[in-house]
Short mmCIF file of C-alpha atoms in Angstrom, two decimals:
data_model
loop_
_atom_site.label_atom_id
_atom_site.label_comp_id
_atom_site.label_asym_id
_atom_site.label_seq_id
_atom_site.Cartn_x
_atom_site.Cartn_y
_atom_site.Cartn_z
CA MET A 13 15.79 75.96 13.18
CA LYS A 14 13.43 76.52 10.24
CA LYS A 15 12.97 73.45 8.18
CA PRO A 16 13.59 73.87 4.47
CA SER A 17 10.46 73.70 2.34
CA ILE A 18 10.29 70.98 -0.26
CA LYS A 19 8.40 71.95 -3.39
CA PRO A 20 6.70 69.31 -5.58
CA ARG A 21 8.17 68.65 -8.95
CA LEU A 22 5.97 67.17 -11.66
CA SER A 23 8.83 66.29 -14.01
CA SER A 24 12.56 66.68 -14.35
CA ALA A 25 12.02 69.93 -16.19
CA PRO A 26 11.73 73.01 -13.98
CA PHE A 27 8.53 74.98 -13.99
CA HIS A 28 8.29 78.76 -13.78
CA SER A 29 7.73 80.23 -10.30
CA PRO A 30 5.46 80.76 -8.54
CA MET A 31 3.30 77.79 -9.33
CA TRP A 32 -0.37 78.04 -8.34
CA ILE A 33 -2.03 74.83 -7.21
CA TYR A 34 -5.67 74.20 -6.55
CA LEU A 35 -5.99 72.50 -3.17
CA ASN A 36 -9.39 71.87 -1.51
CA ASN A 37 -11.45 74.84 -2.66
CA LYS A 38 -8.72 77.44 -3.15
CA PHE A 39 -5.57 78.23 -5.12
CA VAL A 40 -2.36 78.38 -3.16
CA LYS A 41 1.29 78.85 -4.11
CA ASP A 42 3.29 75.63 -4.48
CA GLU A 43 5.18 76.28 -1.18
CA ASP A 44 1.85 76.36 0.63
CA ALA A 45 0.34 73.30 -1.12
CA VAL A 46 0.59 70.77 1.77
CA ILE A 47 -1.57 67.83 2.79
CA SER A 48 -1.85 65.90 5.99
CA VAL A 49 0.51 63.04 6.73
CA PHE A 50 -2.68 61.13 7.57
CA ASP A 51 -4.08 61.52 4.09
CA HIS A 52 -4.92 58.08 2.82
CA GLY A 53 -3.58 58.99 -0.60
CA PHE A 54 -0.18 59.33 1.04
CA LEU A 55 -0.57 56.41 3.44
CA TYR A 56 -2.17 53.90 1.12
CA GLY A 57 -2.27 55.22 -2.44
CA ASP A 58 -6.02 55.45 -2.01
CA GLY A 59 -7.09 57.86 -4.70
CA VAL A 60 -7.53 58.41 -8.43
CA TYR A 61 -6.06 60.86 -10.92
CA GLU A 62 -6.26 62.05 -14.47
CA THR A 63 -3.81 63.86 -16.71
CA LEU A 64 -4.74 66.17 -19.56
CA ARG A 65 -3.01 68.42 -22.03
CA SER A 66 -3.80 71.48 -24.01
CA TYR A 67 -3.05 72.52 -27.51
CA GLY A 68 -2.59 76.23 -26.95
CA PRO A 69 -5.63 77.25 -24.91
CA HIS A 70 -7.62 74.18 -25.91
CA ILE A 71 -7.82 71.29 -23.43
CA PHE A 72 -7.91 68.12 -25.46
CA MET A 73 -10.78 65.62 -24.86
CA GLN A 74 -11.61 67.33 -21.59
CA ASP A 75 -15.02 65.75 -21.15
CA GLN A 76 -13.69 62.28 -21.86
CA HIS A 77 -10.89 62.74 -19.28
CA LEU A 78 -13.20 64.14 -16.61
CA SER A 79 -15.75 61.38 -17.24
CA ARG A 80 -13.01 58.77 -16.76
CA LEU A 81 -11.91 60.45 -13.53
CA PHE A 82 -15.44 60.21 -12.11
CA ARG A 83 -15.74 56.59 -13.29
CA SER A 84 -12.48 55.73 -11.52
CA ALA A 85 -13.68 57.41 -8.33
CA GLU A 86 -17.05 55.67 -8.46
CA ALA A 87 -15.28 52.31 -8.90
CA ILE A 88 -13.42 52.73 -5.57
CA GLY A 89 -16.41 54.21 -3.78
CA LEU A 90 -14.96 57.75 -3.70
CA THR A 91 -17.26 60.72 -4.12
CA ILE A 92 -15.62 63.69 -5.74
CA PRO A 93 -16.95 66.73 -3.91
CA ILE A 94 -16.82 68.95 -6.98
CA SER A 95 -19.00 68.79 -10.11
CA MET A 96 -17.56 68.02 -13.48
CA LYS A 97 -18.42 71.57 -14.64
CA SER A 98 -16.69 73.12 -11.61
CA LEU A 99 -13.55 70.99 -12.26
CA ALA A 100 -13.56 72.18 -15.87
CA ASP A 101 -13.65 75.78 -14.59
CA ILE A 102 -10.80 75.07 -12.14
CA LEU A 103 -8.66 73.67 -15.03
CA GLN A 104 -9.18 76.91 -16.94
CA GLU A 105 -8.27 79.01 -13.91
CA ALA A 106 -5.19 76.89 -13.26
CA MET A 107 -3.94 77.53 -16.80
CA ILE A 108 -4.58 81.27 -16.46
CA ARG A 109 -2.82 81.59 -13.11
CA ASN A 110 0.19 79.59 -14.24
CA GLU A 111 0.40 81.28 -17.66
CA VAL A 112 0.13 78.10 -19.61
CA GLY A 113 -2.38 76.99 -22.18
CA THR A 114 -1.47 79.81 -24.49
CA ASP A 115 -0.50 79.93 -28.18
CA GLN A 116 3.12 79.81 -27.10
CA ARG A 117 2.93 77.29 -24.26
CA ASP A 118 0.87 74.08 -24.17
CA ALA A 119 -0.28 72.96 -20.73
CA TYR A 120 0.11 69.78 -18.78
CA LEU A 121 -2.69 69.33 -16.26
CA ARG A 122 -3.19 66.82 -13.51
CA ILE A 123 -6.19 66.23 -11.25
CA THR A 124 -5.64 64.12 -8.16
CA VAL A 125 -8.42 63.10 -5.75
CA SER A 126 -7.49 61.16 -2.66
CA ARG A 127 -9.67 59.63 0.01
CA GLY A 128 -8.52 62.46 2.31
CA ALA A 129 -7.15 62.65 5.77
CA GLY A 130 -8.23 60.16 8.44
CA ASP A 131 -7.00 57.94 11.18
CA ILE A 132 -4.59 55.15 10.30
CA GLY A 133 -6.50 52.15 9.01
CA LEU A 134 -7.90 50.88 5.69
CA ASP A 135 -11.54 51.71 6.35
CA PRO A 136 -12.53 54.56 3.90
CA ALA A 137 -15.08 55.76 6.50
CA LEU A 138 -12.10 57.01 8.59
CA CYS A 139 -11.75 59.85 6.08
CA SER A 140 -14.19 62.71 6.37
CA SER A 141 -13.65 64.37 3.02
CA PRO A 142 -11.53 63.85 -0.09
CA THR A 143 -8.47 65.83 -0.93
CA VAL A 144 -8.65 67.47 -4.40
CA VAL A 145 -5.55 68.82 -6.16
CA VAL A 146 -5.28 70.43 -9.59
CA MET A 147 -1.95 71.38 -11.12
CA ALA A 148 -1.01 73.04 -14.36
CA LYS A 149 2.45 73.45 -15.76
CA PRO A 150 4.10 73.83 -19.18
CA LEU A 151 3.89 70.65 -21.16
CA VAL A 152 7.34 69.20 -21.71
CA HIS A 153 7.31 67.75 -25.19
CA PRO A 154 9.50 64.73 -25.98
CA ALA A 155 12.67 65.60 -27.81
CA SER A 156 11.84 66.02 -31.53
CA HIS A 157 14.61 63.66 -32.59
CA LEU A 158 12.86 60.78 -30.82
CA TYR A 159 10.02 60.99 -33.36
CA GLU A 160 12.60 60.78 -36.14
CA THR A 161 14.72 57.92 -34.72
CA GLY A 162 12.16 56.12 -32.63
CA VAL A 163 12.70 54.91 -29.03
CA GLN A 164 13.94 51.75 -27.42
CA VAL A 165 11.74 49.74 -25.09
CA ILE A 166 12.13 46.53 -23.16
CA VAL A 167 9.77 43.79 -22.06
CA ALA A 168 9.63 44.05 -18.27
CA SER A 169 9.93 41.07 -15.97
CA THR A 170 7.36 42.86 -13.80
CA LYS A 171 3.90 41.61 -14.74
CA ARG A 172 0.73 43.65 -15.06
CA ASN A 173 -1.70 43.36 -12.14
CA LEU A 174 -4.53 40.91 -12.58
CA PRO A 175 -7.69 42.75 -13.63
CA SER A 176 -9.58 40.69 -11.06
CA ALA A 177 -7.29 42.18 -8.41
CA LEU A 178 -7.43 45.77 -9.59
CA SER A 179 -9.23 46.94 -12.73
CA PRO A 180 -6.89 48.64 -15.24
CA GLN A 181 -9.74 51.02 -16.07
CA ILE A 182 -9.25 52.63 -12.62
CA LYS A 183 -6.57 55.33 -12.83
CA SER A 184 -5.39 54.77 -9.35
CA THR A 185 -2.74 56.76 -7.52
CA ASN A 186 -1.27 53.46 -6.42
CA PHE A 187 1.27 53.16 -9.24
CA LEU A 188 3.82 50.79 -7.79
CA ASN A 189 3.25 48.13 -10.49
CA ASN A 190 4.16 50.65 -13.18
CA ILE A 191 6.99 52.18 -11.17
CA GLN A 192 8.67 48.75 -10.90
CA ALA A 193 8.50 48.33 -14.61
CA LYS A 194 9.78 51.83 -15.19
CA ARG A 195 12.78 51.10 -12.90
CA GLU A 196 13.59 48.21 -15.20
CA ALA A 197 13.49 50.44 -18.26
CA ILE A 198 15.78 53.03 -16.59
CA ALA A 199 18.27 50.39 -15.54
CA ALA A 200 18.34 49.08 -19.17
CA GLY A 201 18.68 52.59 -20.61
CA ALA A 202 15.39 52.22 -22.40
CA PHE A 203 12.58 54.73 -22.94
CA ASP A 204 9.95 52.49 -21.29
CA SER A 205 8.91 48.97 -20.50
CA ILE A 206 6.09 46.82 -21.97
CA LEU A 207 4.32 44.74 -19.37
CA LEU A 208 3.01 41.26 -19.94
CA ASN A 209 -0.07 39.86 -18.29
CA TRP A 210 -0.58 36.61 -16.40
CA GLU A 211 -0.85 34.72 -19.72
CA GLN A 212 2.30 36.25 -21.19
CA HIS A 213 0.35 38.48 -23.52
CA LEU A 214 1.30 42.09 -24.22
CA THR A 215 -0.68 44.70 -22.29
CA GLU A 216 0.74 48.27 -22.26
CA CYS A 217 3.73 50.37 -21.22
CA THR A 218 3.95 52.17 -17.93
CA ILE A 219 2.11 55.26 -19.12
CA SER A 220 1.11 54.50 -22.69
CA ASN A 221 -0.67 51.99 -24.92
CA VAL A 222 1.15 49.84 -27.45
CA PHE A 223 0.46 49.26 -31.19
CA LEU A 224 2.22 47.01 -33.66
CA VAL A 225 2.00 46.44 -37.39
CA LEU A 226 2.11 42.79 -38.35
CA ASN A 227 1.33 41.35 -41.81
CA GLY A 228 -0.16 44.67 -42.93
CA THR A 229 -2.59 44.97 -39.98
CA LEU A 230 -2.46 47.51 -37.21
CA ARG A 231 -2.73 45.55 -33.98
CA THR A 232 -3.13 46.52 -30.34
CA PRO A 233 -3.77 44.43 -27.22
CA ALA A 234 -7.45 43.96 -26.39
CA LEU A 235 -8.79 45.45 -23.21
CA GLU A 236 -9.40 41.95 -21.88
CA CYS A 237 -5.63 41.54 -21.67
CA GLY A 238 -5.61 43.95 -18.74
CA LEU A 239 -4.83 47.51 -19.90
CA LEU A 240 -6.21 50.99 -19.67
CA ASP A 241 -8.58 52.00 -22.47
CA GLY A 242 -6.46 55.06 -23.31
CA ILE A 243 -8.18 58.01 -24.90
CA THR A 244 -5.39 58.46 -27.51
CA ARG A 245 -5.57 54.76 -28.15
CA MET A 246 -9.23 55.15 -29.00
CA ILE A 247 -8.50 58.10 -31.31
CA VAL A 248 -5.75 56.22 -33.14
CA ILE A 249 -8.02 53.19 -33.74
CA GLN A 250 -10.70 55.49 -35.11
CA LEU A 251 -8.25 57.31 -37.27
CA ALA A 252 -6.91 54.06 -38.69
CA ARG A 253 -10.41 52.96 -39.64
CA GLU A 254 -11.08 56.30 -41.30
CA LEU A 255 -7.87 55.71 -43.33
CA ASP A 256 -9.04 52.20 -44.28
CA ILE A 257 -6.24 50.65 -42.33
CA HIS A 258 -7.19 47.17 -41.12
CA THR A 259 -7.10 47.07 -37.35
CA ASP A 260 -7.34 44.28 -34.81
CA GLU A 261 -7.61 44.18 -31.05
CA GLY A 262 -6.41 40.80 -29.79
CA ARG A 263 -3.94 38.82 -27.76
CA TYR A 264 -0.35 39.17 -28.82
CA THR A 265 2.92 37.74 -27.56
CA VAL A 266 6.52 38.90 -27.38
CA ASP A 267 7.19 36.77 -30.47
CA ASP A 268 4.53 38.77 -32.35
CA LEU A 269 6.33 41.93 -31.24
CA PHE A 270 9.65 40.65 -32.51
CA LYS A 271 8.08 39.77 -35.84
CA ALA A 272 6.37 43.18 -36.19
CA ASP A 273 7.26 45.53 -39.00
CA GLU A 274 6.42 48.58 -36.94
CA CYS A 275 5.60 49.48 -33.34
CA PHE A 276 4.53 52.64 -31.61
CA LEU A 277 3.19 53.99 -28.30
CA THR A 278 0.34 56.36 -27.63
CA ASN A 279 -0.69 58.67 -24.81
CA THR A 280 -2.11 62.09 -24.29
CA SER A 281 1.10 64.07 -24.02
CA MET A 282 3.32 62.43 -26.66
CA GLU A 283 0.55 61.40 -29.08
CA ILE A 284 2.23 58.74 -31.31
CA MET A 285 5.78 57.74 -30.50
CA PRO A 286 7.60 55.31 -32.86
CA VAL A 287 9.41 52.32 -31.31
CA THR A 288 12.42 51.01 -33.28
CA SER A 289 13.97 48.63 -30.81
CA VAL A 290 12.57 46.04 -28.34
CA ASN A 291 15.06 44.34 -26.04
CA ARG A 292 17.86 45.70 -28.27
CA ARG A 293 16.34 43.97 -31.29
CA ALA A 294 15.44 46.19 -34.22
CA VAL A 295 11.70 46.55 -35.06
CA GLY A 296 11.37 46.12 -38.82
CA ASP A 297 14.31 47.99 -40.50
CA GLY A 298 14.99 49.88 -37.30
CA LYS A 299 13.32 53.09 -38.46
CA PRO A 300 9.81 54.52 -37.90
CA GLY A 301 7.58 52.66 -40.33
CA PRO A 302 5.28 54.11 -43.09
CA LEU A 303 2.05 53.35 -41.27
CA THR A 304 3.33 54.94 -38.07
CA LEU A 305 4.37 58.02 -40.01
CA LYS A 306 1.05 58.21 -41.78
CA LEU A 307 -0.91 58.10 -38.55
CA ARG A 308 1.36 60.73 -37.03
CA GLU A 309 0.87 62.94 -40.02
CA GLN A 310 -2.90 62.60 -39.92
CA PHE A 311 -3.27 62.93 -36.12
CA PRO A 312 -3.45 66.79 -36.05
CA ALA A 313 -6.23 66.76 -38.64
CA MET A 314 -8.09 64.25 -36.54
CA ARG A 315 -7.86 66.70 -33.59
CA GLY A 316 -9.31 69.41 -35.83
CA ARG A 317 -12.24 67.28 -36.91
CA TYR A 318 -13.06 66.56 -33.29
CA GLY A 319 -13.26 70.26 -32.45
CA ASN A 320 -16.24 69.70 -30.20
CA MET A 321 -13.96 67.71 -27.93
CA LEU A 322 -11.58 70.64 -27.53
CA HIS A 323 -12.33 73.15 -24.78
CA THR A 324 -11.04 76.64 -24.50
CA ARG A 325 -11.42 79.51 -22.02
#
């Protein structure tokens, strides 16, 4: 009896069919995009990835995302068998084939590079060549009302991995630490979880960086706390400085978060998301704050000024 095919799903939202996926030197339909059960990315989470988005046909901060992908790969001794320029071309073709990255439909893009197929065992030398996957689908924007009301988050009991065990600057496909924290958020009916480090300092959420406003200063956990140096995080810090908003990267506790007047999250796909509740306690007056709204308002202009970091086909 023929076994039913299982198609990968990138989010809870359906994508239009057929979906074309780049897999090891060629584009194939999603139903044909299969990898070996001996792939070390599947067996051990041995790989790296990067997610990007487009604004219309423009891929935002493409060079920065691709550079980070290559840095992550280098950090785990993984050689990506495609040049950065070729990957950029593949991203463009993926958008064209999947009819995304248009004026009507922003694109969500993901690049995954695993160690590749090899015999069972942890030795990377068992794998002859990496597996490279590039996907493009319509970007699913957060519901607009969330930007108006803000979201609820919790502080997870799951702690962030020690940087000395695994550098947070490596975007690894081994995401179990984040998944455990996300499970906590789902169980609590929250949008996401904030993870603490080994010293009980704030780090980041499962897929975003955290900012808070305390005593008139925009504050975000320092990289030394054990968090990813997010590209949108970097842009927001730069934007705040251009707007003469005092900023500080430091070590902050849950008590600081509870005392904060404002809080928001940042990542590539959602940009700046207001947080109005932490552990069911209101942040400030329980509404998105003025500084959060100001940064959200100015963010599109910041994208425009950094036009050299936008790439189009």
